[in-house]
Short mmCIF file of C-alpha atoms in Angstrom, two decimals:
data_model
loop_
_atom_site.label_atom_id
_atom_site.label_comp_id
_atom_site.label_asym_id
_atom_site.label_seq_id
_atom_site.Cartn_x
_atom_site.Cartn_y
_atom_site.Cartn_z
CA UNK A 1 17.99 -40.27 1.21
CA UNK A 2 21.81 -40.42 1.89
CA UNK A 3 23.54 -37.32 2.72
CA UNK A 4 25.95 -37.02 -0.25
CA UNK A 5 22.85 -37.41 -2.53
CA UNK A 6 20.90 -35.01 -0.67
CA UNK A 7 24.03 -32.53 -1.19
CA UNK A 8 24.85 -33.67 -4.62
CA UNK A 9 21.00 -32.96 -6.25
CA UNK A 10 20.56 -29.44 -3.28
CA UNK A 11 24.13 -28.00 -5.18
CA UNK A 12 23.47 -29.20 -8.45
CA UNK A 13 20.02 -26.87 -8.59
CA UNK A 14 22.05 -24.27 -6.32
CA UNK A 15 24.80 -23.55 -9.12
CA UNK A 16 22.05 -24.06 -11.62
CA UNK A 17 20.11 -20.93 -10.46
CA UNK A 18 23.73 -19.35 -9.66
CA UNK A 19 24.96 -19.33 -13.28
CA UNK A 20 21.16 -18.93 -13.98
CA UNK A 21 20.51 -21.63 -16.78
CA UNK A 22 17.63 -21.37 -13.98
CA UNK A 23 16.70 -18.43 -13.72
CA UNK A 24 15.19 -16.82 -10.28
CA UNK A 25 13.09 -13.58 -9.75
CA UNK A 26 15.33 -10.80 -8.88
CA UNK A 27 18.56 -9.24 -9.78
CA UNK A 28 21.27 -11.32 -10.86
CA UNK A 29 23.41 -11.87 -7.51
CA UNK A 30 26.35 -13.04 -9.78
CA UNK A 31 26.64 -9.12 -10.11
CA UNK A 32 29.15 -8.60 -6.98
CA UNK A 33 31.60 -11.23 -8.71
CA UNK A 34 31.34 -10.22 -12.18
CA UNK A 35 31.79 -6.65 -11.28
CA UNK A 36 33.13 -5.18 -8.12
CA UNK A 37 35.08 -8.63 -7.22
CA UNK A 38 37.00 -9.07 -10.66
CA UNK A 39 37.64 -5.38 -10.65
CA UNK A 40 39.28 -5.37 -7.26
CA UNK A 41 41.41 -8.61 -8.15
CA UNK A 42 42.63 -6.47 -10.90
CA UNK A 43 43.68 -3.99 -8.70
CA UNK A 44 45.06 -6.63 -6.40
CA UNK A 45 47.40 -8.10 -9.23
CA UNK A 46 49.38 -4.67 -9.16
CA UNK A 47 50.43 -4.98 -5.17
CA UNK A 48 48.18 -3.06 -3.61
CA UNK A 49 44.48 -2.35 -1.92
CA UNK A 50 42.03 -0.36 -3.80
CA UNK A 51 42.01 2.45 -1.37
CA UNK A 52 40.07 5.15 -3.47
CA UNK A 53 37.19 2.55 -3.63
CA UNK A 54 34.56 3.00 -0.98
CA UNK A 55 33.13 -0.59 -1.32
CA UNK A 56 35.89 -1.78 -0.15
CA UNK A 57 35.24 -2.23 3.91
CA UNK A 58 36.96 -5.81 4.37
CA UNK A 59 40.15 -6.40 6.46
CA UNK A 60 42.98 -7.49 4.41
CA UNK A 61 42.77 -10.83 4.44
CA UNK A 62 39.95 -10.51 2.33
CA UNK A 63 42.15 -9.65 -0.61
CA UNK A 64 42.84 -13.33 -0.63
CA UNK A 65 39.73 -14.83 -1.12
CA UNK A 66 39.67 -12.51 -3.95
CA UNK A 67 42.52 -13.44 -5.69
CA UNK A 68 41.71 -16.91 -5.02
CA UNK A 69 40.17 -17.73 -8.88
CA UNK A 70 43.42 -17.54 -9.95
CA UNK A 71 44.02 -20.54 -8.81
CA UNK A 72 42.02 -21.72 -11.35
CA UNK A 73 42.96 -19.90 -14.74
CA UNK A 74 41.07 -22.42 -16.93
CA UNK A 75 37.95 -20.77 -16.25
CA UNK A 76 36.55 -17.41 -16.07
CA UNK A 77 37.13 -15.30 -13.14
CA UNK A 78 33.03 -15.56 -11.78
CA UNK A 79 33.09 -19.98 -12.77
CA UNK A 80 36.27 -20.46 -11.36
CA UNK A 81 35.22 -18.42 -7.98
CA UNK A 82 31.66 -20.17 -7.58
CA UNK A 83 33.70 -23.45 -8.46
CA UNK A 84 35.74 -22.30 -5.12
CA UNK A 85 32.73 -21.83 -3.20
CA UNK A 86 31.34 -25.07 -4.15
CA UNK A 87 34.64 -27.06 -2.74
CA UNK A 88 34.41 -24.67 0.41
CA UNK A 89 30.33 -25.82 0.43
CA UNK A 90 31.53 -29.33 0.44
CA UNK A 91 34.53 -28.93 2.69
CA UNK A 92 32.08 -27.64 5.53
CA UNK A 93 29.45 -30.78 5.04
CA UNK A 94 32.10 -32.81 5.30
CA UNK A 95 33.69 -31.58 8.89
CA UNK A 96 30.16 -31.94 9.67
CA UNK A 97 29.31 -35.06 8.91
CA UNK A 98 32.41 -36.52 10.02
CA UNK A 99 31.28 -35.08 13.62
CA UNK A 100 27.45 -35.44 13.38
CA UNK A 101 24.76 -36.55 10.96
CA UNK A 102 22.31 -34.43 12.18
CA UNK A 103 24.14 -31.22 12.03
CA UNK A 104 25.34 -32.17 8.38
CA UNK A 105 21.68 -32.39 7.19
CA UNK A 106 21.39 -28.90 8.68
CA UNK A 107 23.82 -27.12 6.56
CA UNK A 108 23.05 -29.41 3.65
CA UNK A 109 19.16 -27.88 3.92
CA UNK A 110 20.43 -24.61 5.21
CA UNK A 111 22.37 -23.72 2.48
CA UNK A 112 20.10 -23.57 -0.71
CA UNK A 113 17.24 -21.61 1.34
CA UNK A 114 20.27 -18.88 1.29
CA UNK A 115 20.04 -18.67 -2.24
CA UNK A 116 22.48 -17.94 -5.08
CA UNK A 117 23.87 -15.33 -2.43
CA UNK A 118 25.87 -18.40 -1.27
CA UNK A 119 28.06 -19.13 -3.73
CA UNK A 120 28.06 -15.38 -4.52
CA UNK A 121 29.80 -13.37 -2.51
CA UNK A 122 32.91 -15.14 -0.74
CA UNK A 123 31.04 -15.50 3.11
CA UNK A 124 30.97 -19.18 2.51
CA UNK A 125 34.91 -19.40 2.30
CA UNK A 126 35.18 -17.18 5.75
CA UNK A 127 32.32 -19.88 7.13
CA UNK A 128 34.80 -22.79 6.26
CA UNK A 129 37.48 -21.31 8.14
CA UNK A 130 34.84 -20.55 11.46
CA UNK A 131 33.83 -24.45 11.08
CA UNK A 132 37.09 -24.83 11.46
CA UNK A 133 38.62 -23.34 13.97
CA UNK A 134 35.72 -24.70 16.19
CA UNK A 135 35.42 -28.16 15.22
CA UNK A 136 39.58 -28.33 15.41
CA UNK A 137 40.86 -27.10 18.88
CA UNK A 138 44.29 -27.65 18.47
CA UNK A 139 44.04 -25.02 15.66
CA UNK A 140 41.28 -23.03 16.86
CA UNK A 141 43.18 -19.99 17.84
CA UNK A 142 45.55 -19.63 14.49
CA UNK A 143 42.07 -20.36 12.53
CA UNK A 144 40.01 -17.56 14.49
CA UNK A 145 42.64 -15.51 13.86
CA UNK A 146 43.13 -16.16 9.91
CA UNK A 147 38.85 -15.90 10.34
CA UNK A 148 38.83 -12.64 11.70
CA UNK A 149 41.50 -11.24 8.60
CA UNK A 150 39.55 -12.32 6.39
CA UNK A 151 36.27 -10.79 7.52
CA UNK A 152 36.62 -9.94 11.20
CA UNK A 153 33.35 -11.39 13.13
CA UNK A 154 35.66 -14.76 13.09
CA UNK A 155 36.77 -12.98 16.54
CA UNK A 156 33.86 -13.44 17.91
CA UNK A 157 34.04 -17.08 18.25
CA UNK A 158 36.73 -16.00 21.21
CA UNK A 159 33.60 -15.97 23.58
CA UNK A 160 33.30 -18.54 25.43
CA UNK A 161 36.92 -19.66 25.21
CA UNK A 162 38.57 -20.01 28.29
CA UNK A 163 42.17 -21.23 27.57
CA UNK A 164 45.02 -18.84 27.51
CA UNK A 165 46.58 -20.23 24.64
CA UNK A 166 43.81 -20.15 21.93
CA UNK A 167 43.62 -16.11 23.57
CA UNK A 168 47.68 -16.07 22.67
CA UNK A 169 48.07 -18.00 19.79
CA UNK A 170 45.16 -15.77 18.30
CA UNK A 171 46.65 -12.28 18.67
CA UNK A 172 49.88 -13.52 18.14
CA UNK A 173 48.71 -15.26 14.93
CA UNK A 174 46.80 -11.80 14.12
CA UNK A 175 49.01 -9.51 14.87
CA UNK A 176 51.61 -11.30 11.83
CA UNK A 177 49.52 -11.13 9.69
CA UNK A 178 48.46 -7.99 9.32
CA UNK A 179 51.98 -7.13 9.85
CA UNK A 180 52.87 -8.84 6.54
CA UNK A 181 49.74 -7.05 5.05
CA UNK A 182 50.62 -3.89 6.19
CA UNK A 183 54.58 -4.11 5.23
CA UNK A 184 53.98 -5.71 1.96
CA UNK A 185 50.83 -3.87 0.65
CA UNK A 186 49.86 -0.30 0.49
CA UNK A 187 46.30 0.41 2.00
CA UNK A 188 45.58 -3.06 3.77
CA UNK A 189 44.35 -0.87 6.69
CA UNK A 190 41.96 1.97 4.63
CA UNK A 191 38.82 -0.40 5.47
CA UNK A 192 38.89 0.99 8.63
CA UNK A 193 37.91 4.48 7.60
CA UNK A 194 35.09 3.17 4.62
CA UNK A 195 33.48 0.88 7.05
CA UNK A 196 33.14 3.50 10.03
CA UNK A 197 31.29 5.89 7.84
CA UNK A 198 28.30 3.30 6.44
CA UNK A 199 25.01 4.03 7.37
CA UNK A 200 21.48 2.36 7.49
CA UNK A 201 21.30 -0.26 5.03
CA UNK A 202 17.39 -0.95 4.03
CA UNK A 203 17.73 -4.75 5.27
CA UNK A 204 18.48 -3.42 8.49
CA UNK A 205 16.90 -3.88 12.04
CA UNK A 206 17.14 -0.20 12.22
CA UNK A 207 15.85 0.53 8.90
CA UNK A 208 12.17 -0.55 10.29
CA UNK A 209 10.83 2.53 11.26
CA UNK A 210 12.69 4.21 8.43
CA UNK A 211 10.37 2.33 5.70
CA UNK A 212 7.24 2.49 8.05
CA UNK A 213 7.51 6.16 8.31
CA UNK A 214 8.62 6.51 3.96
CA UNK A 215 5.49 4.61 3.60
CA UNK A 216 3.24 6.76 5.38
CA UNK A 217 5.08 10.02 3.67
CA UNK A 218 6.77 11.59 7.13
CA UNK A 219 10.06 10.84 5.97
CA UNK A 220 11.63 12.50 2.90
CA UNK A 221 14.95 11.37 2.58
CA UNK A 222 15.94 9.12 -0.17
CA UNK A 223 17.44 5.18 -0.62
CA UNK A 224 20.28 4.35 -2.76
CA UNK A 225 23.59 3.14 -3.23
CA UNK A 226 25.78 4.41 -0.77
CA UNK A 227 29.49 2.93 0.50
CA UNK A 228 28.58 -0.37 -1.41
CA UNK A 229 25.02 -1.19 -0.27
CA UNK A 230 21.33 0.45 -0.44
CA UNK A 231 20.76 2.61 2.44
CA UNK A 232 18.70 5.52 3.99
CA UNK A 233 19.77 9.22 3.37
CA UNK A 234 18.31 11.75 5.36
CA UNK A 235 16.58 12.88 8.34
CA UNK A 236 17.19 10.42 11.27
CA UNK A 237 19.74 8.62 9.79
CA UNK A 238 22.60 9.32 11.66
CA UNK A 239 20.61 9.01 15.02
CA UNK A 240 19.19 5.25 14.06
CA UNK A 241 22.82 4.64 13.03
CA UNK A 242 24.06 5.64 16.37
CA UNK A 243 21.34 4.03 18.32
CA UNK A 244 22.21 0.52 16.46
CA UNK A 245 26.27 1.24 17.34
CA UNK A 246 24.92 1.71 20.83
CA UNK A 247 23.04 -1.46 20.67
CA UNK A 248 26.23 -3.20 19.49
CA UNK A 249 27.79 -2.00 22.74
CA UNK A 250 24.72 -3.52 24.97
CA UNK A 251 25.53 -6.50 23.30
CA UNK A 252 28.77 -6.62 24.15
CA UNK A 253 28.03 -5.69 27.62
CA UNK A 254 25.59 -8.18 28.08
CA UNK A 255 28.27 -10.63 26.79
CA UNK A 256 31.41 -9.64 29.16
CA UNK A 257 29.01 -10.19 31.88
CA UNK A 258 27.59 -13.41 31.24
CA UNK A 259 31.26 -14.31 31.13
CA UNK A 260 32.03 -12.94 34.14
CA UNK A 261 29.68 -14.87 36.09
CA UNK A 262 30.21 -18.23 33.38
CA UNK A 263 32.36 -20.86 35.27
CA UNK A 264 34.04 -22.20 31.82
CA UNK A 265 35.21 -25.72 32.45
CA UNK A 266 38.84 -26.31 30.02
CA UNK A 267 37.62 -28.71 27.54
CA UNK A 268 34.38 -27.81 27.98
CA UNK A 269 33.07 -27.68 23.82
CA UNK A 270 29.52 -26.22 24.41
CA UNK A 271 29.83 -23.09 25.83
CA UNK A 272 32.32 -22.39 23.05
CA UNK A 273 29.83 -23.25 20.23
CA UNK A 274 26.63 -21.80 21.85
CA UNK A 275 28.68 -18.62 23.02
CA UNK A 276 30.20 -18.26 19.20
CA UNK A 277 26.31 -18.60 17.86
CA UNK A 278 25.23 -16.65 20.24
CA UNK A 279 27.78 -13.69 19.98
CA UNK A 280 27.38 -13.54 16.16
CA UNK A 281 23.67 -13.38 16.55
CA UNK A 282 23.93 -10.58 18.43
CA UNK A 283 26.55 -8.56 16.34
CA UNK A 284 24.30 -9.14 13.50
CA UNK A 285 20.73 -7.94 14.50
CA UNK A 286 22.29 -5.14 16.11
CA UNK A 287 24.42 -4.43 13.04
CA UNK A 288 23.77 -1.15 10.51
CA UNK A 289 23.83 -3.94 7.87
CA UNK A 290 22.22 -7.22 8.02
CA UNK A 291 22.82 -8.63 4.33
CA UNK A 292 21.39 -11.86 3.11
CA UNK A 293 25.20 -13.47 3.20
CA UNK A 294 25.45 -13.10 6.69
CA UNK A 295 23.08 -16.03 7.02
CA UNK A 296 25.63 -18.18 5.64
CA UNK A 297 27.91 -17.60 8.81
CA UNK A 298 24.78 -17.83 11.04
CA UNK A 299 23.55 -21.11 9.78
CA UNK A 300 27.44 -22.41 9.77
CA UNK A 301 27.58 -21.88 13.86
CA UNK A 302 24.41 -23.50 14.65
CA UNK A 303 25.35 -26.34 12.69
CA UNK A 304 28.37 -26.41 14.92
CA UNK A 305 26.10 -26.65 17.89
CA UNK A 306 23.82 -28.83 16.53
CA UNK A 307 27.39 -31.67 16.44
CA UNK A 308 26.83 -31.87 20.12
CA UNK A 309 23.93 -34.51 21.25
CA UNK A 310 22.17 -32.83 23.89
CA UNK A 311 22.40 -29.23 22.51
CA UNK A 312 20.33 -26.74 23.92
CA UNK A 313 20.55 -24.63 20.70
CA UNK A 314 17.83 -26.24 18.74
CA UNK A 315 15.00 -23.95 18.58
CA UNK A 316 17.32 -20.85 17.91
CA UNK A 317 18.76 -23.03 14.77
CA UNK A 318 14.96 -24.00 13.88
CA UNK A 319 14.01 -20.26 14.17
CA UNK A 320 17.32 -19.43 12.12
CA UNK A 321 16.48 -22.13 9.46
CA UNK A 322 12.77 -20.00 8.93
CA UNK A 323 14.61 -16.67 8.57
CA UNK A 324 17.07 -18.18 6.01
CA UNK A 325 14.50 -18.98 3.82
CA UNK A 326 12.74 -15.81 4.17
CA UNK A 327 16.07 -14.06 3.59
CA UNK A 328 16.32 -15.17 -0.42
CA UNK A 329 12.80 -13.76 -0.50
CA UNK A 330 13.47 -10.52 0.27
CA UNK A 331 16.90 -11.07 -1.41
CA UNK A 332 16.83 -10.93 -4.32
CA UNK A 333 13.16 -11.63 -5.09
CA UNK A 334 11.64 -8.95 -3.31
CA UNK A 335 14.82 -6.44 -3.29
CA UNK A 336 13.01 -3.99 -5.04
CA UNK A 337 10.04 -3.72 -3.19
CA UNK A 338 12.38 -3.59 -0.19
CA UNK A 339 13.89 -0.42 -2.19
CA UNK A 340 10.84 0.96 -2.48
CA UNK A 341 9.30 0.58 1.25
CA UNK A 342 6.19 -1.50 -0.51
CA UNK A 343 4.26 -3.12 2.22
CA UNK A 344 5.09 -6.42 0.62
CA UNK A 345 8.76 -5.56 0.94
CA UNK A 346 8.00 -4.40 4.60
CA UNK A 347 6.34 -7.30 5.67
CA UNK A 348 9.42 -9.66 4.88
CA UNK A 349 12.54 -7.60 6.17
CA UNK A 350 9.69 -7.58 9.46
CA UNK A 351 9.12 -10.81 9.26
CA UNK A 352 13.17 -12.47 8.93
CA UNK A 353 14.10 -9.43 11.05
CA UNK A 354 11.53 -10.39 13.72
CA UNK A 355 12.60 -14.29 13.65
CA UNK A 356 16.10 -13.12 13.52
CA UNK A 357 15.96 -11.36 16.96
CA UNK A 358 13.54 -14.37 18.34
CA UNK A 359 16.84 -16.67 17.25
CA UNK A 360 19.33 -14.55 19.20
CA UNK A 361 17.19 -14.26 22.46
CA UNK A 362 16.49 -17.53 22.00
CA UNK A 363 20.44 -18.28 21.89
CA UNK A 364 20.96 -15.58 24.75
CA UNK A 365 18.56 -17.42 26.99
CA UNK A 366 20.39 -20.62 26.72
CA UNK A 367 24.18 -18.87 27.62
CA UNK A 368 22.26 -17.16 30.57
CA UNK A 369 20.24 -20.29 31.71
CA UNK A 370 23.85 -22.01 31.86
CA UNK A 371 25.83 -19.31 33.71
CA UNK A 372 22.79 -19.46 36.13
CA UNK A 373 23.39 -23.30 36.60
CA UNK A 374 27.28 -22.82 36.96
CA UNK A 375 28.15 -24.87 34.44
CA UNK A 376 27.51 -25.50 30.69
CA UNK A 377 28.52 -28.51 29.47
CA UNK A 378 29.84 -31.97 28.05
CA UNK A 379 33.65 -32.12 26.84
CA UNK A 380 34.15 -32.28 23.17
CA UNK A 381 33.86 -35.92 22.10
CA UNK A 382 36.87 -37.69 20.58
CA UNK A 383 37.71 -36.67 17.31
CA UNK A 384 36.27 -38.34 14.52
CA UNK A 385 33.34 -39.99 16.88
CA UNK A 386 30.11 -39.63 15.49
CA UNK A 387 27.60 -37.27 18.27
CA UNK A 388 24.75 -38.49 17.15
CA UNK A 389 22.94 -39.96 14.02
CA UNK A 390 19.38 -39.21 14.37
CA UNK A 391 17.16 -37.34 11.95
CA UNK A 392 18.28 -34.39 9.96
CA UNK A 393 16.57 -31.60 12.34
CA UNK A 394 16.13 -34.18 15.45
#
């Protein structure tokens, strides 16, 4: 099968289960477009942030990909934005495949096992952006930095960059445009304050032992919506909420050393992709919030890796691939009995949990095994050159 067909039939059944002339178990995932996204672009039209709304926890640059459906004012506000995601879909498998066949067939696969959530909720457009700035070095740093306004972990692709100038042109890049933000609209910084107070949500690494112990009855708190996703109220809470923030801080620990003791060769393209999957990995599982749409970046960055022949990445983007596919099960198939701490519910935030952390020591093991060898790898290969053309998981 060729790869455009593959990607033509995989996002013809996608959108059909998005607008749901297929319909899937589960809530309707359309739900975050239809309601909370059109409301805010409202809000957006009349110059400023919606700073008495809680849900909204996204840096400023967000606002854009919100307003984006305008763009498009022959269709509804939800059509028009899926429409967007779509073109952002195909804009990704086409950097891709222009760079490697084999790492196109992963997103093209990778995708649809995410679900409806894709096209969704606007992660794929911030995804784009992270393809990007990786696969483009001349741009990388003003692309990280446009990344990281629009939803922040962009930043972490910064990891295993060694040049001075990607480090400059990104904070200088940055630092404008939140200016702008912040000059021209009222409440571009009040994220700050919404996202710091979130708790456990119930997809959670964290939010393991919560449901174990609900399920057995030693744990009378209560789950429900709470600063724009379902999480645990009560007892323990705010301890397993610290505990993953402290986690978050081993894991960037354990990344400032391996860079410390990484010689990072200029020009050298691998440790900058396996560093960038790597680091988001790790900011993820150790996150207070794992939703299903943070897959979409995950899958994105070990496509990246996967453009480079000899990657050593290819059982964490195997492991990844499982865990994507268990993620539309237990969103938004299974979302309920998540809700609910029902043992079926347990068993699959255990099991895409448990492959999710096997991914990023995988990953980790590969950065570490590098630094230990005092070098990590091949320069990036000319632009437009093909890496490799083997089969689509190879």
């Amino acid at each position: 099968m060729k790869l455009s067909s593959a990607w033509s039939a995989t996002r013809i059944l996608l959108l059909l289960c998005t607008f749901r002339v297929i319909p899937l178990p589960g809530a309707d995932v359309t739900v975050d477009v239809t309601v909370i996204y059109q409301g805010w672009y409202g809000v957006f039209r009349t110059g400023t942030f919606p700073m008495d709304d809680v849900t909204w926890q996204y840096p400023p640059g967000a606002a854009l990909a919100i307003l984006a459906p305008g763009l498009l004012p022959f269709l509804s506000y939800t059509a028009a934005f899926i429409v967007l995601c779509l073109a952002a879909d195909a804009l990704v498998t086409g950097m891709l495949a222009r760079r490697s066949r084999r790492a196109a067939w992963y997103w093209v696969w990778a995708v649809p096992l995410v679900g409806p959530t894709a096209y969704a909720r606007y992660d794929i457009f911030v995804s784009a952006v992270a393809v990007a700035a990786l696969l483009l070095p001349r741009l990388r740093g003003p692309l990280i930095a446009f990344g990281a306004v629009l939803k922040i972990w962009p930043a972490l692709l910064l990891a295993g960059v060694r040049s001075k100038a990607v480090w400059l042109s990104t904070a200088v890049t940055g630092a404008l445009l939140l200016a702008v933000f912040a000059v021209t609209t009222p409440g571009s910084l009040a994220f700050l304050t919404f996202q710091r107070d979130r708790g456990t949500e119930v997809e959670s690494l964290g939010a393991l032992p919560l449901h174990f112990a609900r399920r057995f009855g030693w744990w009378d708190g209560e789950v429900k919506l709470n600063y724009g996703s379902i999480e645990f109220l009560g007892p323990w809470v705010d301890t397993i909420s610290t505990l993953s923030l402290g986690l978050t801080a081993v894991a960037f620990g354990w990344l400032l050393l391996w860079r410390l003791r990484t010689r990072i060769v200029a020009g050298d393209e691998r440790v900058v992709f396996d560093a960038a999957f790597a680091a988001v990995l790790l900011f993820t599982v150790t996150s207070r919030v794992i939703s299903p749409q943070y897959l979409v970046w995950l899958v994105a960055l070990a496509a990246v890796c996967l453009t480079l022949t000899d990657s050593k990445m290819v059982r964490a983007t195997r492991i990844l691939l499982v865990a994507t596919a268990f993620t539309q099960l237990e969103f938004p198939t299974y979302f309920s009995e998540i809700m609910g701490s029902e043992w079926i519910g347990i068993v699959l935030i255990v099991t895409r949990n448990g492959l999710l952390v096997w991914a990023t020591l995988s990953a980790c093991r590969v950065l570490w095994e590098a630094s230990k060898a005092g070098a990590t790898a091949a320069p990036e290969p000319a632009a437009g050159a093909r890496t490799e053309v083997g089969a689509p998981l190879g």
